Short mmCIF file of C-alpha atoms and ligand atoms in Angstrom, two decimals:
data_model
loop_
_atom_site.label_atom_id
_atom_site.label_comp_id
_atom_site.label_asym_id
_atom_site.label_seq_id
_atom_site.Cartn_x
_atom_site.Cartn_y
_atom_site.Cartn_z
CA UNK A 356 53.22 64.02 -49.43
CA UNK A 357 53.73 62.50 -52.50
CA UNK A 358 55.76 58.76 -51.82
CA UNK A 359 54.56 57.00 -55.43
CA UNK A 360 58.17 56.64 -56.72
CA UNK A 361 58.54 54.44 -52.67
CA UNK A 362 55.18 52.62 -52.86
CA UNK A 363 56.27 51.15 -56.44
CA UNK A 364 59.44 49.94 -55.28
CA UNK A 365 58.14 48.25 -52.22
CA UNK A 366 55.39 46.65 -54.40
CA UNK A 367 58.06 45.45 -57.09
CA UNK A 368 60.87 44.84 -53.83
CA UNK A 369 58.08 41.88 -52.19
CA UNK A 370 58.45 39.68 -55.17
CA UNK A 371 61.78 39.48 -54.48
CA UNK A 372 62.61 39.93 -51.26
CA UNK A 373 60.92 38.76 -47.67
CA UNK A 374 58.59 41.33 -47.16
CA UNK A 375 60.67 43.50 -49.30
CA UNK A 376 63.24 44.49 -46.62
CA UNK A 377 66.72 43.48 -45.61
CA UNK A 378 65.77 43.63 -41.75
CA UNK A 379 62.48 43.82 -40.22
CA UNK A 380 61.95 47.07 -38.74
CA UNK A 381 62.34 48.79 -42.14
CA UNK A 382 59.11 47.38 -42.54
CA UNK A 383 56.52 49.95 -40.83
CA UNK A 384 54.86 46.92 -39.99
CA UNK A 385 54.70 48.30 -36.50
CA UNK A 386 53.46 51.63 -37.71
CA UNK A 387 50.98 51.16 -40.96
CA UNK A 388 51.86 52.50 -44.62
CA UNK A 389 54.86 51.60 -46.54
CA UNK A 390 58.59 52.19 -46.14
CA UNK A 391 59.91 55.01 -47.98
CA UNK A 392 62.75 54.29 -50.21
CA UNK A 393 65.84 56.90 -49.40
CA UNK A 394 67.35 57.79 -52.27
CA UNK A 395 70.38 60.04 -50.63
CA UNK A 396 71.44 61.84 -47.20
CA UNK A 397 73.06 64.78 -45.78
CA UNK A 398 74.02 65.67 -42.36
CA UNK A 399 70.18 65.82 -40.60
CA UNK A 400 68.68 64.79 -43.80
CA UNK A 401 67.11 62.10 -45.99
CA UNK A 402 65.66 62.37 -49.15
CA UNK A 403 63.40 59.68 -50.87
CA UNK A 404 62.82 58.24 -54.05
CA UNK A 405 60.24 60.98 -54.51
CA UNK A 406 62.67 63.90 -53.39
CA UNK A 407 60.71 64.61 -50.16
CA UNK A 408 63.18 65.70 -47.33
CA UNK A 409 62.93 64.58 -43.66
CA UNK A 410 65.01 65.79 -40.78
CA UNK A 411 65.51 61.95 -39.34
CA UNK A 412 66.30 61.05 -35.96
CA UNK A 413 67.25 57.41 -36.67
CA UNK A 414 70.81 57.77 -38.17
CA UNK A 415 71.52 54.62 -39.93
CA UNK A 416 70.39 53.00 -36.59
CA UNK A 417 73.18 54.56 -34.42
CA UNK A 418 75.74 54.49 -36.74
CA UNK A 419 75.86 58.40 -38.09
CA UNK A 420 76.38 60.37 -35.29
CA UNK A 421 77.91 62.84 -36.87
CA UNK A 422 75.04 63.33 -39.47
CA UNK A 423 75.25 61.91 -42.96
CA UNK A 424 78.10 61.95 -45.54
CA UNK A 425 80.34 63.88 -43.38
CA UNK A 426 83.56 64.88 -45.64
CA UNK A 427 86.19 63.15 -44.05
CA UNK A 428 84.74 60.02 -43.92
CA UNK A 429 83.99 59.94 -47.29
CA UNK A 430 86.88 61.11 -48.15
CA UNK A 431 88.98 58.29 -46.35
CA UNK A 432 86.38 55.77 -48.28
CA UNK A 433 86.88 56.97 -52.07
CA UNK A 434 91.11 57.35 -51.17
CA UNK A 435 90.44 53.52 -49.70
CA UNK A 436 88.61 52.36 -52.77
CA UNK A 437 91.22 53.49 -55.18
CA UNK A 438 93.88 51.33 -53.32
CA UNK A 439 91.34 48.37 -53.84
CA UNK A 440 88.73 46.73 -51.91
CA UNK A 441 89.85 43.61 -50.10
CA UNK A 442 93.17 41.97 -50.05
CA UNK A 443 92.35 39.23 -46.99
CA UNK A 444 95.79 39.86 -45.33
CA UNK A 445 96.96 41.83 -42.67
CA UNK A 446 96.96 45.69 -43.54
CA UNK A 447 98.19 48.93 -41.16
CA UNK A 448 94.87 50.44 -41.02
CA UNK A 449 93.64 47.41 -38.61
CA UNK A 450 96.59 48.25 -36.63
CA UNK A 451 95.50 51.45 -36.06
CA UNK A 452 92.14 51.38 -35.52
CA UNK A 453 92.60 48.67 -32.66
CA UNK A 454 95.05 51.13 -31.33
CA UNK A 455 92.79 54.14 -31.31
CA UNK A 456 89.72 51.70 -30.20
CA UNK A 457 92.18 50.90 -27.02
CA UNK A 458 92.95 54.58 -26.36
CA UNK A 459 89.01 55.32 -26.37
CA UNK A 460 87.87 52.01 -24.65
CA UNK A 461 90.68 51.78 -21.61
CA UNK A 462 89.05 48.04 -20.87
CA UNK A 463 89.60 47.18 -24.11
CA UNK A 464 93.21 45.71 -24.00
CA UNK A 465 92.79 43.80 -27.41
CA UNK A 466 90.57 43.70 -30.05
CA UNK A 467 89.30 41.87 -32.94
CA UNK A 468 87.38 43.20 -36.03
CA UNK A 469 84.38 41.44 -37.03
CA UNK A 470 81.49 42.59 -39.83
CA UNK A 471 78.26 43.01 -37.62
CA UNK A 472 77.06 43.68 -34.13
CA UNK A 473 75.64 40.28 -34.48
CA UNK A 474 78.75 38.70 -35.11
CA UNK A 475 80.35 40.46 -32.25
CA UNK A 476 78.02 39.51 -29.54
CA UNK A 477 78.20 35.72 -30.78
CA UNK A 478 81.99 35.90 -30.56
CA UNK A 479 81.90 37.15 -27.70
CA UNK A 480 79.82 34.72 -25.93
CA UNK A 481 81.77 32.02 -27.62
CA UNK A 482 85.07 33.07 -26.17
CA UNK A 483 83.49 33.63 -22.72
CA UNK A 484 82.17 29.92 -22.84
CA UNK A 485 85.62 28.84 -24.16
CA UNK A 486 87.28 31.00 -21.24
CA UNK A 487 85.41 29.41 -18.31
CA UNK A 488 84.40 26.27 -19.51
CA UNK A 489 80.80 26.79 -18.60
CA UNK A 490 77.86 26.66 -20.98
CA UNK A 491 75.17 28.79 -19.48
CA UNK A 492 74.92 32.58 -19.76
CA UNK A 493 72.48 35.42 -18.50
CA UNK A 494 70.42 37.97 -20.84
CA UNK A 495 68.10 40.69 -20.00
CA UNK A 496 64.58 40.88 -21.03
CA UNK A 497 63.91 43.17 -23.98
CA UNK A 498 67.85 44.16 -24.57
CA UNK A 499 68.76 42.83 -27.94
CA UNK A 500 71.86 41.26 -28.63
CA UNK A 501 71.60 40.77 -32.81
CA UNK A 502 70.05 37.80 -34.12
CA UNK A 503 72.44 34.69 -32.77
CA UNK A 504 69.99 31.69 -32.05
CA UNK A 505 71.37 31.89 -28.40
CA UNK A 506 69.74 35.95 -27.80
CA UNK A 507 66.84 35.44 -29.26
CA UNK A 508 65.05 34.64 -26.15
CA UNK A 509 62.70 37.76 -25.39
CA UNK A 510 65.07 39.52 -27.74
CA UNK A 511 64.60 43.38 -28.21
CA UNK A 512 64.57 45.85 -30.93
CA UNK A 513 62.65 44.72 -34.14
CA UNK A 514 61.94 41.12 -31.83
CA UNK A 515 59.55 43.01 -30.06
CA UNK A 516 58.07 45.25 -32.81
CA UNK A 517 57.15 42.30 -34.93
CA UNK A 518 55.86 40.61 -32.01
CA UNK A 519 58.41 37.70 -32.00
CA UNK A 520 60.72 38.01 -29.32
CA UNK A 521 61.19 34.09 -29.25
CA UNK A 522 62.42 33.27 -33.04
CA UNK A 523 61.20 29.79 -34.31
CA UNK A 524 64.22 28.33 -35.76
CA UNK A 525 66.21 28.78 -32.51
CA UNK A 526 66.66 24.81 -30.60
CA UNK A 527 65.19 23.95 -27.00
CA UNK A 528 68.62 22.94 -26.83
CA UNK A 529 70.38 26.02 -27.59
CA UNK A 530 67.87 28.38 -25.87
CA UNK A 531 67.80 26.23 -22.47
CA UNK A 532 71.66 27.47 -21.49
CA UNK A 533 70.06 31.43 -21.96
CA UNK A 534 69.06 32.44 -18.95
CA UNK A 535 66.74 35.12 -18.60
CA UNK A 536 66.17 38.37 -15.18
CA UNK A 537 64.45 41.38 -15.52
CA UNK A 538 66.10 44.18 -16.56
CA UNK A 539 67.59 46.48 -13.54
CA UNK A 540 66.63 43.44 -10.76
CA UNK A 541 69.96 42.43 -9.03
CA UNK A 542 68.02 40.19 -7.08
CA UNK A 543 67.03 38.31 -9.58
CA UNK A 544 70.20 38.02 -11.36
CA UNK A 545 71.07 36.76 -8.04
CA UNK A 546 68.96 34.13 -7.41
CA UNK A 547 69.36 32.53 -11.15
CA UNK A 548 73.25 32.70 -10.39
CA UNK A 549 72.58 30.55 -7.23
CA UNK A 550 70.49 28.22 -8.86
CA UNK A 551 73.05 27.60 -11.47
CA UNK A 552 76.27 27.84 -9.35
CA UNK A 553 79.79 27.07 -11.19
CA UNK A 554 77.64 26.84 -14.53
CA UNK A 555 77.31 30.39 -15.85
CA UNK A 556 80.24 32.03 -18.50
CA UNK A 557 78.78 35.62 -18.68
CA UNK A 558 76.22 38.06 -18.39
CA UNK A 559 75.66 40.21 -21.12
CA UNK A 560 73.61 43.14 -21.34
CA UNK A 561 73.18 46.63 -23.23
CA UNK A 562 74.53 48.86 -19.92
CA UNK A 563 72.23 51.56 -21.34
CA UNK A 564 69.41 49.68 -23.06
CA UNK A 565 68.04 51.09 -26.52
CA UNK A 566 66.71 48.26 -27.99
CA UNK A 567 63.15 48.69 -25.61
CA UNK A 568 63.04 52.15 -26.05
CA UNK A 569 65.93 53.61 -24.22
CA UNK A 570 66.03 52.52 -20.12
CA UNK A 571 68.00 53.94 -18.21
CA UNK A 572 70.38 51.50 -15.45
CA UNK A 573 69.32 52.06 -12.13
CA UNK A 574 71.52 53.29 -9.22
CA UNK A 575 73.53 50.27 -8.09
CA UNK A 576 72.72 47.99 -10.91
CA UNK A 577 75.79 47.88 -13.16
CA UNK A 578 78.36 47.79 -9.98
CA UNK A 579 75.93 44.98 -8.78
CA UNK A 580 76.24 43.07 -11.50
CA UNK A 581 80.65 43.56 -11.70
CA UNK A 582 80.65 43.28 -8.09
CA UNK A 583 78.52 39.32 -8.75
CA UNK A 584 80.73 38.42 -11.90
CA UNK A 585 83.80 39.63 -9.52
CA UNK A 586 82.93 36.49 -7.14
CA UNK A 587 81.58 34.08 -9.20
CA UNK A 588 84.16 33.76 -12.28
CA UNK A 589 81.51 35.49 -14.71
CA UNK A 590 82.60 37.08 -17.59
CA UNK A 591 80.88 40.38 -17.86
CA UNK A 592 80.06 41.50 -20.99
CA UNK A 593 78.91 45.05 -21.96
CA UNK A 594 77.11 45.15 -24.98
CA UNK A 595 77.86 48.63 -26.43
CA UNK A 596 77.23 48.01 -30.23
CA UNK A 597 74.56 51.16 -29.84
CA UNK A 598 76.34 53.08 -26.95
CA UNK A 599 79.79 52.85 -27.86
CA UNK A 600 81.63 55.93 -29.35
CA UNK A 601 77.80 57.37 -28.94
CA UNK A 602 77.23 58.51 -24.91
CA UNK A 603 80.71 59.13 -24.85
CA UNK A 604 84.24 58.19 -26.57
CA UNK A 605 84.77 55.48 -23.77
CA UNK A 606 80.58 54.67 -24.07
CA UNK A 607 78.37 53.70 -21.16
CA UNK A 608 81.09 51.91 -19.37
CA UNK A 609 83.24 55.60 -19.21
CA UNK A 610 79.23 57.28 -18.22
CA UNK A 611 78.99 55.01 -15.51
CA UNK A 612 82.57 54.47 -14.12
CA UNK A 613 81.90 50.01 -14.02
CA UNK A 614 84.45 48.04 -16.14
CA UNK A 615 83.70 44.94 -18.03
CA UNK A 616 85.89 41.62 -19.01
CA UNK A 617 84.56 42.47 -22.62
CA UNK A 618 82.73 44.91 -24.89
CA UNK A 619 81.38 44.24 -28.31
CA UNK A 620 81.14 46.96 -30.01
CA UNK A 621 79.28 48.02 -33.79
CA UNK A 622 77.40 50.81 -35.49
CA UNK A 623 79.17 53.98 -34.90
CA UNK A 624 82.54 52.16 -35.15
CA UNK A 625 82.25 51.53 -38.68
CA UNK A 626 80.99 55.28 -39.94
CA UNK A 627 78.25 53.96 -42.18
CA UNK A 628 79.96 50.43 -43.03
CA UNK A 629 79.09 46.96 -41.81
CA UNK A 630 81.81 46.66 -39.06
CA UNK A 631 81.86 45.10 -35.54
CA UNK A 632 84.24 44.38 -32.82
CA UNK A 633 84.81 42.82 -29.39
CA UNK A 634 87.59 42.96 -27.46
CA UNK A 635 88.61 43.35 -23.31
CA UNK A 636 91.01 41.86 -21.07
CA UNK A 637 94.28 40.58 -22.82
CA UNK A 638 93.69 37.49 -20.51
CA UNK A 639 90.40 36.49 -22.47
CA UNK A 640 91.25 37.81 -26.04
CA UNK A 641 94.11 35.87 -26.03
CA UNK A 642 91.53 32.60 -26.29
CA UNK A 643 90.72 33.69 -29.92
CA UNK A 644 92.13 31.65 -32.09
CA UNK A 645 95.24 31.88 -33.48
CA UNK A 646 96.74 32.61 -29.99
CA UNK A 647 93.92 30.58 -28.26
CA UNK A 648 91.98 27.85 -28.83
CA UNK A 649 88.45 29.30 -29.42
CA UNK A 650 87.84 29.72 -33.03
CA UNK A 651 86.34 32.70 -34.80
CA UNK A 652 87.40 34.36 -38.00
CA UNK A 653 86.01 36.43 -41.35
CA UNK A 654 86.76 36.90 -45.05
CA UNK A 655 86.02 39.98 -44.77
CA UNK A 656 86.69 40.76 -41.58
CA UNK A 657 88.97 44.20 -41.18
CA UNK A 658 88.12 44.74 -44.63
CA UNK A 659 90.20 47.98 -46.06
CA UNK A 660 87.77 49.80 -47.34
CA UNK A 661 85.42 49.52 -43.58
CA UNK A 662 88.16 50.22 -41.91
CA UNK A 663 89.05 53.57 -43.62
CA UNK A 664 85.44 54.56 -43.04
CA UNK A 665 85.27 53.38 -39.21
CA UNK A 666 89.14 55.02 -38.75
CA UNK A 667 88.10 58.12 -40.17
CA UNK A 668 85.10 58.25 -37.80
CA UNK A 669 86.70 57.13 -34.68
CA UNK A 670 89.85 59.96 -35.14
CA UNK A 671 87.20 62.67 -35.51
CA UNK A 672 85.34 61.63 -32.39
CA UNK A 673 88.70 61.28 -30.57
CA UNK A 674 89.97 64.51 -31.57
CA UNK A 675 86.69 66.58 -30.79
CA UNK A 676 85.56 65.00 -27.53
CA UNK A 677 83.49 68.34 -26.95
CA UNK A 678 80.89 66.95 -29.35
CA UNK A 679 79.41 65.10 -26.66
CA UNK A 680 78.45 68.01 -24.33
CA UNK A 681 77.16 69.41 -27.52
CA UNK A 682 74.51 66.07 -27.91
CA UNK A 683 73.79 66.52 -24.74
CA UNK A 684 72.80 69.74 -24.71
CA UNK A 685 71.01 69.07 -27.78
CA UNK A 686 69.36 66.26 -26.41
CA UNK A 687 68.74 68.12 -23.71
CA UNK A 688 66.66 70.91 -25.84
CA UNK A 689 64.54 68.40 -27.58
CA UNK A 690 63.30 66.87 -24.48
CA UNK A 691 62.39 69.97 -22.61
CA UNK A 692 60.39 71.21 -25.49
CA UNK A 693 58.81 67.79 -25.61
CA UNK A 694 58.29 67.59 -21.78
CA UNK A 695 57.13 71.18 -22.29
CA UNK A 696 54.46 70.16 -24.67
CA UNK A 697 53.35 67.42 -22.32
CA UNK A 698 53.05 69.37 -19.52
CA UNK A 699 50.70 72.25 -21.85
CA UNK A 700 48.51 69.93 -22.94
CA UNK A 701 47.86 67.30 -19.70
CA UNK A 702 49.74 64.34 -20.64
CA UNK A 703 51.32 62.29 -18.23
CA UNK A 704 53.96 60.37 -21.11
CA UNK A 705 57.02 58.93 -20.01
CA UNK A 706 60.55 60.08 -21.88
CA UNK A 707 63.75 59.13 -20.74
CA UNK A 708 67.12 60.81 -21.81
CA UNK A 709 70.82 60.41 -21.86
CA UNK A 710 72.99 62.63 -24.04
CA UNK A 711 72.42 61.76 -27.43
CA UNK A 712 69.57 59.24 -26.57
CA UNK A 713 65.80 59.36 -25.82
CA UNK A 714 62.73 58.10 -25.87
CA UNK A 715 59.22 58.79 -25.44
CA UNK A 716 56.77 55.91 -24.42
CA UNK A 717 52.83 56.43 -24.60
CA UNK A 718 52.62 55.46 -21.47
CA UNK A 719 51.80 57.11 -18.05
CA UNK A 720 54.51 54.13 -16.49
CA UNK A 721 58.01 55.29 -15.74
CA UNK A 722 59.90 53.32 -17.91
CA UNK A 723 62.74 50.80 -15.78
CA UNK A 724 62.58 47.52 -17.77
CA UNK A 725 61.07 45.07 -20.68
CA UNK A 726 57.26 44.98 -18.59
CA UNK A 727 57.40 48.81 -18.29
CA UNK A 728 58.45 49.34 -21.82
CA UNK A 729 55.16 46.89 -23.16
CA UNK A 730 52.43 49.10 -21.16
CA UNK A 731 53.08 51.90 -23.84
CA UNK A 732 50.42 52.32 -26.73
CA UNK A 733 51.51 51.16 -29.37
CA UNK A 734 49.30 51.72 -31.59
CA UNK A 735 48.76 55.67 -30.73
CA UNK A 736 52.50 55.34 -31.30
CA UNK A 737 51.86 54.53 -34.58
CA UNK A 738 49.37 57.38 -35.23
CA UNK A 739 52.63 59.38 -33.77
CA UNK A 740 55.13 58.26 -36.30
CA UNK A 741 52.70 58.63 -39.06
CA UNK A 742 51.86 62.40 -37.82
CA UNK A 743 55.68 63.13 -37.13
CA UNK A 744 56.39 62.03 -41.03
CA UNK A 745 54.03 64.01 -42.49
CA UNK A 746 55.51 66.91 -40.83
CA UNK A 747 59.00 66.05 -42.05
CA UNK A 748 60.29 64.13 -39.20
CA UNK A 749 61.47 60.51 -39.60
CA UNK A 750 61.63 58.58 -36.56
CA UNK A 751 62.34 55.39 -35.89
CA UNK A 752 59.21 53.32 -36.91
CA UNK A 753 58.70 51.50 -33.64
CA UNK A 754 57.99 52.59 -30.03
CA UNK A 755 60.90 49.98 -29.01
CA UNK A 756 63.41 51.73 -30.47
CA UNK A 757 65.94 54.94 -29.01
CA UNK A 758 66.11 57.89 -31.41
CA UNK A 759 69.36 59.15 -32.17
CA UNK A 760 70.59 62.45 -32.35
CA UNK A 761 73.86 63.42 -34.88
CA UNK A 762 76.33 66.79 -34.71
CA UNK A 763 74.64 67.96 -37.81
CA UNK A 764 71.21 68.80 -36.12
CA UNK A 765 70.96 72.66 -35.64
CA UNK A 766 68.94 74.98 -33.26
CA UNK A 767 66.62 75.73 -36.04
CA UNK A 768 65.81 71.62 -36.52
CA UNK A 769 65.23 70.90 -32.82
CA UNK A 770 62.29 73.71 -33.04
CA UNK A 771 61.48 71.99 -36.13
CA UNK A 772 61.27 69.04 -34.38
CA UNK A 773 59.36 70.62 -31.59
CA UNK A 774 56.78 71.95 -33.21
CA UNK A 775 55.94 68.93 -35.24
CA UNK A 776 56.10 66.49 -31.64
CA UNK A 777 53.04 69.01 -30.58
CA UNK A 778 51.30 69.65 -34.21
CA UNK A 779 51.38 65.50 -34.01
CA UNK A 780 50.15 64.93 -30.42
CA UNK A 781 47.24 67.19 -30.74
CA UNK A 782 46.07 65.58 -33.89
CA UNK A 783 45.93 62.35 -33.01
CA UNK A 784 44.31 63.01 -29.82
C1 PLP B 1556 72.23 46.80 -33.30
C2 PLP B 1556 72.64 46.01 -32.13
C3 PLP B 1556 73.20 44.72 -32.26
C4 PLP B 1556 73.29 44.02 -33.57
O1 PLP B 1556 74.13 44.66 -34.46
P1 PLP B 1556 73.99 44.33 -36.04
O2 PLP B 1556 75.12 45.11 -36.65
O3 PLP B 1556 72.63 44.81 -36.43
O4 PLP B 1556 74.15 42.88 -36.21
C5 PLP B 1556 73.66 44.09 -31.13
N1 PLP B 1556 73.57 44.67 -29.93
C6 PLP B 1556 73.03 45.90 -29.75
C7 PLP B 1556 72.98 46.49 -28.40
C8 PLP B 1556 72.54 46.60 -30.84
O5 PLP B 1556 71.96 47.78 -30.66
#
């Protein structure tokens, strides 16, 4: 595989850029080699700088789940464009995607637009704080949040891969009202409420985490958590930035039947642009400033051209709901064959699974939380990756991360993809 045209870009991108990346993970840091540099995509595919093609199961991060430039979303973006860009008033298309987002999110009464996950979550915290007058909030280890000073506190996702979970830069001050518990341990959520009784705002977690890997919430553990908030005036806050519109229209809170006070929501939501939201209970969003009195707002916030691209992506999804029995079954495909290949050759690897999410951790461990997640191998994993790329398959270049599958993967690709998972195990082992 020839990547010259990539490796001279990343050489020439370090002089002027931080490690020649605009986030971490994009790195390979975890992995070895350097980053390819994509050049275009279509629906399963990327294509580098050097015209090799991978069948990739990272989509954007979450946000392509219906494969890459699919025609109606570009469409809506170029018919956007030509009306221009960004007027920074009020326009219909906000209207109606915070309609449709309340029709396919029931607990999501109101909603505002924002430009990131990251801005989402910090909103939403914000406005929970500003709600119940308490400071203090709880987080779970290894579920990431986006990169507000308050979540980075055993932060997940490209935290973990580069080994910094706890940013420098973030104050004692700030990261003494995060609370942290163990991912799936009621108890312990328990026991930190008590300590710090009438003081905590919210609890915020990833319902489905897939910034560890993807971990799956055990029995019990999401109603525990609603049934807690219930008596103790906690806001609970479902982070679905990487679930929502992706396990199903309604996201893990429709999967799971448990309500939250508020969801923030990004990736998927914006079809390929920057776009975030949060929104819940009329009760709390009308806070947010300029109804309420907590303050949060955005140049480019509903931005025309976003919104055309996140419409058009949330009115297919509404309008074909059978496209998530269709991931599932998909999903459901690629992790037999894996498991499959496992069980031929002897290995005793964990994978989890839930429709258009999975994981598979080199580790014998079943997989529950942050602890479980860190007994994988990480470096075999990057032997993996490396193996799984030269066969044509981009994954996700860390073992924290979830792969994500899109509509546009075929029969033919899963045994593509099958195939290369065992051609890769039994080379590097
Ligand atoms: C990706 C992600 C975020 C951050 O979103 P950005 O758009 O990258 O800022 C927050 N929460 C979860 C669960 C995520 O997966």
């Amino acid at each position: 595989m020839d990547i010259k045209n990539s490796k001279a870009l990343f050489s020439n991108a370090q002089n002027f850029i931080p490690g020649g990346v605009n986030s971490p993970v994009r790195a390979f840091k975890a992995v070895g080699g350097d980053p390819l540099f994509i050049k275009r995509a279509e629906g399963a595919y990327l294509y580098d700088e050097d015209d090799n093609r991978y069948i990739e199961l990272i989509n954007s991060w979450g946000p392509m789940i219906l494969g890459h430039n699919h025609p109606e979303i570009k469409e809506a973006v170029i018919k956007a464009v030509e009306m221009g860009t960004s007027f920074g008033t009020p326009t219909a298309k906000e209207v109606d995607i915070a309609e449709i987002i309340t029709k396919m999110v029931p607990s999501v009464e109101k909603v505002r637009m924002v430009n990131s996950g990251t801005e989402a979550t910090m909103s939403a915290i914000r406005l929970a704080r500003g709600y119940t007058g308490r400071d203090k909030f709880i987080k779970f280890s290894g579920n990431y949040h986006g990169h507000g000073d308050s979540f980075l506190i055993a932060a997940g996702s490209g935290a973990i891969t580069m080994g910094e979970p706890n940013s420098p830069g973030v104050t004692t001050g700030t990261a003494k009202d995060t609370l942290l518990a163990p991912y799936n341990d009621l108890v312990a959520v328990k026991e930190l409420v008590d300590a710090n009784k009438d003081e905590i705002a919210a609890i915020i977690l990833e319902p489905v985490p897939g910034n560890m890997g993807l971990v799956l919430p055990e029995e019990g553990f999401l109603e525990g958590l609603r049934k807690l908030c219930d008596e103790e005036g906690i806001v609970l806050i479902f982070d679905e930035v990487m679930t929502g519109f992706r396990l199903a229209q309604g996201g893990a809170q429709e999967v799971f039947g448990v309500t939250p006070d508020l969801t923030t929501m990004g990736k998927i939501i914006g079809g390929g642009m920057p776009v975030g939201a949060y929104g819940g209970k009329k009760e709390i969003m009308d806070y947010v400033s300029p109804v309420g009195p907590v303050y949060q707002a955005g140049t480019l916030s509903g931005n025309p051209v976003a919104m055309a691209a996140g419409m058009a992506m949330l009115n297919y999804l509404y309008k074909h709901p059978e496209i998530y029995d269709g991931l599932e079954k998909t999903g459901g495909k690629l992790v037999a064959g894996v498991r499959a290949t496992l069980q031929k050759m002897g290995l005793d690897y964990s994978t989890t699974h839930l429709g258009s999410m999975y994981s598979l951790f080199f580790t014998s461990e079943k997989v529950t939380d942050f602890e479980t997640a860190m007994s994988s191998d990480t470096a075999l994993f990057g032997k993996y990756f490396q193996a799984m790329l030269k066969r044509g398959v981009y994954l996700p270049p860390s073992q924290f991360e979830s792969l994500f599958l899109s509509t546009a993967l075929t029969e033919e690709h899963i045994a593509q993809i099958i195939d290369a998972n065992e051609g890769a195990l039994k080379e590097i082992l």
